[in-house]
XYZ file of C-alpha atoms in Angstrom:
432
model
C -2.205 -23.813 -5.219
C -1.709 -20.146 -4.313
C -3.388 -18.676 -1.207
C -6.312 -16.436 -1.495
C -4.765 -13.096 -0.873
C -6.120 -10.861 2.346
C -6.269 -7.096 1.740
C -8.004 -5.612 4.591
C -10.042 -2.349 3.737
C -10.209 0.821 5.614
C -14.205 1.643 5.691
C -15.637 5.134 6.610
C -19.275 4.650 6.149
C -19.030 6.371 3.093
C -19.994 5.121 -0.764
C -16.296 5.179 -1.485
C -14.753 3.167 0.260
C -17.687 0.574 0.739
C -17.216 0.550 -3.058
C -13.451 -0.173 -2.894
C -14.331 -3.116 -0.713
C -16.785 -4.644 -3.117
C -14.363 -4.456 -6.191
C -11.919 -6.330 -3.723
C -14.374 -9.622 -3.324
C -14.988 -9.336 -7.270
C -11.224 -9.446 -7.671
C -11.314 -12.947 -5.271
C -9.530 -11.656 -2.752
C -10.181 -12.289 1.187
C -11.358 -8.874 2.298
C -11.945 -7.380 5.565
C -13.368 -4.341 6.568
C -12.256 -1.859 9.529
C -13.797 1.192 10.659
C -11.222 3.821 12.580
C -12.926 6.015 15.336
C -10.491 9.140 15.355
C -12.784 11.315 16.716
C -14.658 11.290 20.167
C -17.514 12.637 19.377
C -19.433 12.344 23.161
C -16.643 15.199 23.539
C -18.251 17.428 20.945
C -22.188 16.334 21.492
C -21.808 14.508 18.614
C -21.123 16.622 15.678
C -18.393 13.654 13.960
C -21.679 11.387 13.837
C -18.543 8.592 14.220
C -21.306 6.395 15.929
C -23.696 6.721 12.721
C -20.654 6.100 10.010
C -19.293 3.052 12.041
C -23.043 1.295 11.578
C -23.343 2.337 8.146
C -19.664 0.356 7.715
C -20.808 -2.612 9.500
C -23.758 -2.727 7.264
C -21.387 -3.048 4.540
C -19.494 -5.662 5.674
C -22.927 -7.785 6.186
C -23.802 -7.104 2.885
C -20.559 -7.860 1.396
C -20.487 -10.816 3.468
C -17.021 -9.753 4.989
C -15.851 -9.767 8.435
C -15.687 -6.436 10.470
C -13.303 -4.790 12.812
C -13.371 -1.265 14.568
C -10.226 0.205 15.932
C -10.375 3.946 18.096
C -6.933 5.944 17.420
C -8.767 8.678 18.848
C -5.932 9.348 21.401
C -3.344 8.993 18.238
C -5.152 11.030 16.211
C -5.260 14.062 18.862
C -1.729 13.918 19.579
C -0.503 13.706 15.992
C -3.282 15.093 13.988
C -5.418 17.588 16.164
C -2.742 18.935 18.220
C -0.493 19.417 15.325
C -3.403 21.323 13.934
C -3.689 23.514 16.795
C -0.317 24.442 17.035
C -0.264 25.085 13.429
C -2.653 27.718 13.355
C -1.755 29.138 16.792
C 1.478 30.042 14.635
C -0.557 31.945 12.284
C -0.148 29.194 9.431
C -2.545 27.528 7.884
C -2.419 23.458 7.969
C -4.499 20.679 6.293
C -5.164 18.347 8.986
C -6.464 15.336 5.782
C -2.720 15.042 4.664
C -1.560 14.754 8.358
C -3.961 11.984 9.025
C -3.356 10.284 6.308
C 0.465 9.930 7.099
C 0.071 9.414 11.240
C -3.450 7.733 11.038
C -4.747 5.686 8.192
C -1.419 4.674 6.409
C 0.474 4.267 9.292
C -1.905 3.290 12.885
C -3.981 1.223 10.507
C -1.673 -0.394 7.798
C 0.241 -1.473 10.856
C -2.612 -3.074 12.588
C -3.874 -4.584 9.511
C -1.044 -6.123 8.492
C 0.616 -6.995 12.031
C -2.743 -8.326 13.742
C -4.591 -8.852 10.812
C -2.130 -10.360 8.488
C -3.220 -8.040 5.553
C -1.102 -8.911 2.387
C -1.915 -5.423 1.690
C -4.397 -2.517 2.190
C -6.954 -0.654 0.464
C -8.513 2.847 0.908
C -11.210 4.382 -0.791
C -9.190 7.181 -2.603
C -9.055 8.219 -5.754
C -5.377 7.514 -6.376
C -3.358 4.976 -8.067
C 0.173 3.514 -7.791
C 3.096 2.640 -10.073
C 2.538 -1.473 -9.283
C -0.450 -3.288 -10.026
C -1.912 -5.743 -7.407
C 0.213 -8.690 -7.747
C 3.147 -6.529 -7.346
C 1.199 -5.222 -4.660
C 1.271 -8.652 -3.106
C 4.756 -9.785 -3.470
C 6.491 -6.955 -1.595
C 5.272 -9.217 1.653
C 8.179 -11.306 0.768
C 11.052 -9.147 -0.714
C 13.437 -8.584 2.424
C 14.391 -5.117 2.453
C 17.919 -3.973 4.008
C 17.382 -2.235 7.148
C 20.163 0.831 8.344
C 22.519 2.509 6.393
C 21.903 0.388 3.173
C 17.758 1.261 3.465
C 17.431 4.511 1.660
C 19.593 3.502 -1.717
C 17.592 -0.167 -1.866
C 14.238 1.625 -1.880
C 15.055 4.308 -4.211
C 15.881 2.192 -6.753
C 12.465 -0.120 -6.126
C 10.438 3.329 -5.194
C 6.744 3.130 -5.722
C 4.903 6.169 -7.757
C 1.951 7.661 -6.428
C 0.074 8.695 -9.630
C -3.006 10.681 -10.489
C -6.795 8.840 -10.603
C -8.553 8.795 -14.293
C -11.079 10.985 -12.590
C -9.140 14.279 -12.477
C -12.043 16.529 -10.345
C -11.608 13.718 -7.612
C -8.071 13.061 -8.056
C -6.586 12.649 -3.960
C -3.437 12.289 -4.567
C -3.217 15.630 -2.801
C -4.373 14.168 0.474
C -1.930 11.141 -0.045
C 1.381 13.432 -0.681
C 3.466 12.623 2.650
C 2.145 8.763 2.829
C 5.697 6.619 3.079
C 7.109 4.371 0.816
C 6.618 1.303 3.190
C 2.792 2.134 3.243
C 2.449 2.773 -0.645
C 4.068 -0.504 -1.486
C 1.473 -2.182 0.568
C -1.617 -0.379 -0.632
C -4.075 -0.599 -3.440
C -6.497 1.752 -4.397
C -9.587 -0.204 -6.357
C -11.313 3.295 -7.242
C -8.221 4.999 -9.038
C -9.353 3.903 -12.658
C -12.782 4.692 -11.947
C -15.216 8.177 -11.978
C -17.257 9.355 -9.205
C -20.194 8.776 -11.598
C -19.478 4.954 -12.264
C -18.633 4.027 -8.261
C -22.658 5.853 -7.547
C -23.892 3.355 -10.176
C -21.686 0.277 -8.634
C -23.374 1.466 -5.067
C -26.820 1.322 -6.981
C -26.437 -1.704 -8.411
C -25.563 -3.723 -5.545
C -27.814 -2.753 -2.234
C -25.471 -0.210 -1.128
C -28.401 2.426 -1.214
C -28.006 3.210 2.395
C -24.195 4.789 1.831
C -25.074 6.061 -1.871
C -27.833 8.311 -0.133
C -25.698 9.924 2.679
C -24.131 13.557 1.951
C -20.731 14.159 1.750
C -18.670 15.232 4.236
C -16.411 18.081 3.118
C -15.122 19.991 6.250
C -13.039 19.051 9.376
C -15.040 15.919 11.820
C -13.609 17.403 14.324
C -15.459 21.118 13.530
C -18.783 19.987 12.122
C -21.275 22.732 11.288
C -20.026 25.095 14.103
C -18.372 28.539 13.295
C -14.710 28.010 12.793
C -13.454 30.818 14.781
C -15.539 30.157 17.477
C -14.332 26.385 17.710
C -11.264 27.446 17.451
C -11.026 30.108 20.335
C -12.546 26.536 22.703
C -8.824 25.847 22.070
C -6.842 28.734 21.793
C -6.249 32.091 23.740
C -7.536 34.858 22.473
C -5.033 37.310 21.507
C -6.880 40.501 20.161
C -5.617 42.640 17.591
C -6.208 45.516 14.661
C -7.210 45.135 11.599
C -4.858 47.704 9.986
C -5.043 49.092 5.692
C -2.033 48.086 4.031
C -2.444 51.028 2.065
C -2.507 53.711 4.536
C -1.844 52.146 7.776
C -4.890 52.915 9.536
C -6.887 51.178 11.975
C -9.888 49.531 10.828
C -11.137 47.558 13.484
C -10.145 44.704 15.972
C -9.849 40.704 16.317
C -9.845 38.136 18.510
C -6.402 36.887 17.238
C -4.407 36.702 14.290
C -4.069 32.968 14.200
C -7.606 32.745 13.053
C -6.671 34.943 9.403
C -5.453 33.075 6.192
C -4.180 34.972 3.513
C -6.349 36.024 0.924
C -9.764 35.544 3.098
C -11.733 37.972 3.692
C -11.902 40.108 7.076
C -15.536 40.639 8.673
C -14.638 43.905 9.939
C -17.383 45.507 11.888
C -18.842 48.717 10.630
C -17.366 48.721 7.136
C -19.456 47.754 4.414
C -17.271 46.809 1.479
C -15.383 43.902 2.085
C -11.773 43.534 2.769
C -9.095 40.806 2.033
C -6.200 39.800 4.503
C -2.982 40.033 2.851
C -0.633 40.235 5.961
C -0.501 38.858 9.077
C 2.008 40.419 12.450
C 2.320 37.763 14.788
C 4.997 39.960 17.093
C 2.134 42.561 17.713
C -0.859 40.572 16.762
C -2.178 42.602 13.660
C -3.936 41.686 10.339
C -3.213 43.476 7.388
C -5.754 44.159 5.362
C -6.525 45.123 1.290
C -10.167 46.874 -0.376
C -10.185 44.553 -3.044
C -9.921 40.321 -3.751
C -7.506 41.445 -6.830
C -5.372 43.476 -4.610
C -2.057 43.417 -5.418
C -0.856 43.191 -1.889
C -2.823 39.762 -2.343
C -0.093 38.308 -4.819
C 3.218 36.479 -4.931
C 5.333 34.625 -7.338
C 8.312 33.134 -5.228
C 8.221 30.629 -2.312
C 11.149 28.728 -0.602
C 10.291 25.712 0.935
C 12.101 23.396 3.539
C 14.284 20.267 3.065
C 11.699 18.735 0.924
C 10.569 14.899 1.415
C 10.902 13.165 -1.360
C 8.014 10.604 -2.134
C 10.651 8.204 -4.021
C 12.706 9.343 -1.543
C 14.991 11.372 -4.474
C 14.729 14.585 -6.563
C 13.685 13.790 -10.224
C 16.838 13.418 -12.148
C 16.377 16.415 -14.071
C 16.290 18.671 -10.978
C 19.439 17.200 -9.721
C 21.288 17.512 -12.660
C 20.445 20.790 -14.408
C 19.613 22.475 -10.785
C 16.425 24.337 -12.046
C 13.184 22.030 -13.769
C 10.006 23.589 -15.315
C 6.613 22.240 -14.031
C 3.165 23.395 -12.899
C 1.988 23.774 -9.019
C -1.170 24.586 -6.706
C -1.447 25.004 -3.334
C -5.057 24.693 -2.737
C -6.287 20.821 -4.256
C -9.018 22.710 -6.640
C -7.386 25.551 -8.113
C -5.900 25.957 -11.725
C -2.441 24.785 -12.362
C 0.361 27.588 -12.515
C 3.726 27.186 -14.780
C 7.048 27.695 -12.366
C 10.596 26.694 -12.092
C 11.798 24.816 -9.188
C 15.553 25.472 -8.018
C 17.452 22.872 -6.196
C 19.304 24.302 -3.651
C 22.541 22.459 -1.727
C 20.585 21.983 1.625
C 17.956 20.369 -0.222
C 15.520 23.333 -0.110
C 13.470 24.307 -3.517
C 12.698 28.047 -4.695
C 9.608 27.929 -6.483
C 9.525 30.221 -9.219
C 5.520 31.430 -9.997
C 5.618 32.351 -14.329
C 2.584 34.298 -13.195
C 1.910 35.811 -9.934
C -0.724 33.947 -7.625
C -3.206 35.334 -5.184
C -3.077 34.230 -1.470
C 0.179 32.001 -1.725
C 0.478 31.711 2.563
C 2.715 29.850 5.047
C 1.457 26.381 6.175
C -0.901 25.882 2.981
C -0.049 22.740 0.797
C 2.030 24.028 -2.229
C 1.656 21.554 -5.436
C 4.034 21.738 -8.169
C 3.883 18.519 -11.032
C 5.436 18.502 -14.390
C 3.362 19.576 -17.321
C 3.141 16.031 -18.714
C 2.377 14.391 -15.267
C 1.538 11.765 -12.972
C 4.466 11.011 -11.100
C 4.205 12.714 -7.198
C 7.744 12.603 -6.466
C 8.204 14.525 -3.366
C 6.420 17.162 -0.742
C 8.117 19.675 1.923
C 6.957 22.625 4.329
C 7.159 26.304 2.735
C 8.626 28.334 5.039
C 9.164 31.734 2.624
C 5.908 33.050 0.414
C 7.935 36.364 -1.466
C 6.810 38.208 -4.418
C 7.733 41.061 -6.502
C 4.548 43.217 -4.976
C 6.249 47.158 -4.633
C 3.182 48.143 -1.907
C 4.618 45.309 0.385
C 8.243 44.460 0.044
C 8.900 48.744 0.002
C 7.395 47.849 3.300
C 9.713 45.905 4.845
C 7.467 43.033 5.724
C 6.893 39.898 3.938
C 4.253 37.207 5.563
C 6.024 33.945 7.113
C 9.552 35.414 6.575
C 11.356 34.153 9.943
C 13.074 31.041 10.780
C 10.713 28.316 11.880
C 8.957 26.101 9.416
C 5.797 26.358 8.288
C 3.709 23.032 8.033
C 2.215 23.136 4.158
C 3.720 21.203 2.048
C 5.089 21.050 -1.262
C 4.356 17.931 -4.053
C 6.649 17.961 -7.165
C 5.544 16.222 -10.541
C 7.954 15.083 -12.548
C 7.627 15.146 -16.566
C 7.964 11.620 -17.171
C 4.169 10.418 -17.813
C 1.222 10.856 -20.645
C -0.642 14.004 -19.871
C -3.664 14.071 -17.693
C -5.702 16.749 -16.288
C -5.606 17.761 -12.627
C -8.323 17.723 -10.306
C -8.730 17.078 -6.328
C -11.242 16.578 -3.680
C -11.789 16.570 -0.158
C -11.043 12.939 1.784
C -13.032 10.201 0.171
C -16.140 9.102 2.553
């Protein structure tokens, strides 16, 4: 007789996830729910509400009849998450601290500790994702010995595990998910990926989960709550004050506190002026943010990008990128905005030029830059831009071009391979 199966559950105190655990019993499996404290929030008079979301879990698990566990990688998550974060943006980039947690923090700290002290046969999350194996398979890479050393890479690529889109395209996470490992992917299962946000609300309803069905959802950073951003951040970082120059005539508009605290394409509160203006440029030599009159600027567009040695999800290119060098697809680099065509170009130290057909507006260093084939699904690989360009006359006749120097940016880049029925794409902020 086979042995139940134990797939331990990550549990936020959210709807989601408390869902993903009840689909688990209903599939028979021996669940177990854990709550991860990431964030101190004593430290930050309790903005995180960590203390709040870890009863709501625990309520769960007593309703699911499941036993509970609560693990702090609060010290983990500031040295690889918030720190990273900090030093991201203190080099004028712009990083998404959901996609770094998920790699260092939830499919990495946790699958380790569920399935070392635990004995998970495999995790769950509540994302809206979905995998190329289905649970069994799920379950059976427990006990296929994988070679370790030189041999490693080669085994795994040809067993490689595809992260694939949810059916519910506006919730779609896969963004969040894009540097999660192979080892971590082959271990995980994702009960909500087949499902909409509409049908988990009425699986909450239906089964005296009111009490997680009626809590908001979170959609900024724990860590920054409902305080101003710049404010939070300057707690942090040193102020290093600045002008606010036109990129049109070069003159002085006004000051900042630091150009670390601009992303391309937002707009500038610049006091005294009334109509609004857009950044377009940032100087982090002498410390000054270039600014544009209008959101359609032209200064405010760009078409090429070069990323970094790109990691590959399946740990290789998609065969048609290695072969022909070049591959047509569609990318985003902000997990809500329309899909643009481009061409990717492979080049020999495993960088990619990304090709815009159509010019895009606020394309910046250390933002998360999606390209996917136009017929989908497959999320074969991500890597950090380090080079937005474009074909804009007011700014390269200038001489300057955002992010152009020789340290890498931390954004990333996800590449879709054409291999898959078509399905729309959507995203989300981290499921709660």
């Amino acid at each position: 007789m086979q042995a139940v199966r134990h797939v331990v559950c990550a549990l936020s105190g959210g709807v989601d996830s408390a869902v993903a655990a009840l689909l688990l019993r209903r599939r028979g499996y021996q669940v177990t729910g854990v709550f991860m404290k990431n964030w101190d929030s004593l430290d930050e008079h309790g903005v995180c509400t960590a203390d709040k979301d870890c009863e709501d879990a625990y309520r769960v698990c007593q309703i699911l009849d499941i036993p509970f566990h609560q693990v702090s990688y609060i010290k983990e998550y500031w040295n690889d998450v918030f720190s990273d974060f900090l030093n991201e943006y203190e080099k004028g980039r712009t990083p998404n601290p959901d996609i770094v947690c998920n790699k260092h923090i939830k499919f990495s700290c946790f699958f380790h500790y569920a399935v070392d002290n635990l004995g998970a046969d495999a995790i769950a999350t509540g994302h809206y994702a979905r995998t190329s194996l289905e649970d069994e398979e799920v379950f059976q890479q427990k006990h296929i010995k994988r070679p370790e050393g030189l041999f490693r890479n080669r085994f795994e690529v040809r067993n490689a595990v595809k992260l694939l889109q949810a059916a519910d395209s506006f919730k779609d996470q896969t963004f969040f998910l894009s540097q999660v490992s192979q080892d971590a992917l082959r271990r995980t299962i994702f009960p909500l990926g087949g499902l909409t946000k509409q049908f988990v609300k009425k699986i909450a309803a239906e089964n005296r989960l009111h009490h997680v069905l009626q809590k908001k959802e979170s959609m900024g950073m724990c860590f920054v709550g409902k305080r101003n951003f710049e404010h939070f951040l300057l707690q942090y970082l040193q102020p290093r004050p600045g002008h606010f120059i036109s990129i049109e005539d070069n003159k002085v508009l006004g000051t900042h506190k630091g150009w670390f605290l601009y992303t391309l394409g937002q707009r500038a509160n610049i006091g005294g002026l009334r109509e609004p203006w857009y950044v377009v440029e940032k100087d982090g030599v002498k410390g000054n943010v270039f600014v544009a009159p209008r959101k359609d600027h032209p200064a405010l567009y760009r078409d090429l990008l070069r990323t970094s040695r790109v990691h590959w999800i399946t740990e290789e290119p998609p065969a048609a990128l290695v072969r022909d060098k070049m591959m047509e697809c569609h990318f985003r680099f902000r997990h809500q905005m329309a899909l643009v065509p481009c061409v990717l170009t492979l080049n020999q130290d495993g960088t990619v030029w990304v090709t815009a057909v159509q010019a895009v507006r606020a394309l910046a260093t250390g933002q998360l830059h999606i390209p996917k084939g136009f017929r989908d699904l497959p999320v074969p690989g991500v890597a950090p831009v380090t080079v937005p360009l474009g074909r804009v006359c007011c700014v390269l006749q200038r001489g300057r071009v955002p992010g152009q120097r020789e340290d890498r940016a931390a954004g990333a880049v996800r590449l879709h391979t054409p291999e898959e029925p078509a399905q729309r794409w959507g995203g989300h902020r981290e499921p709660q």
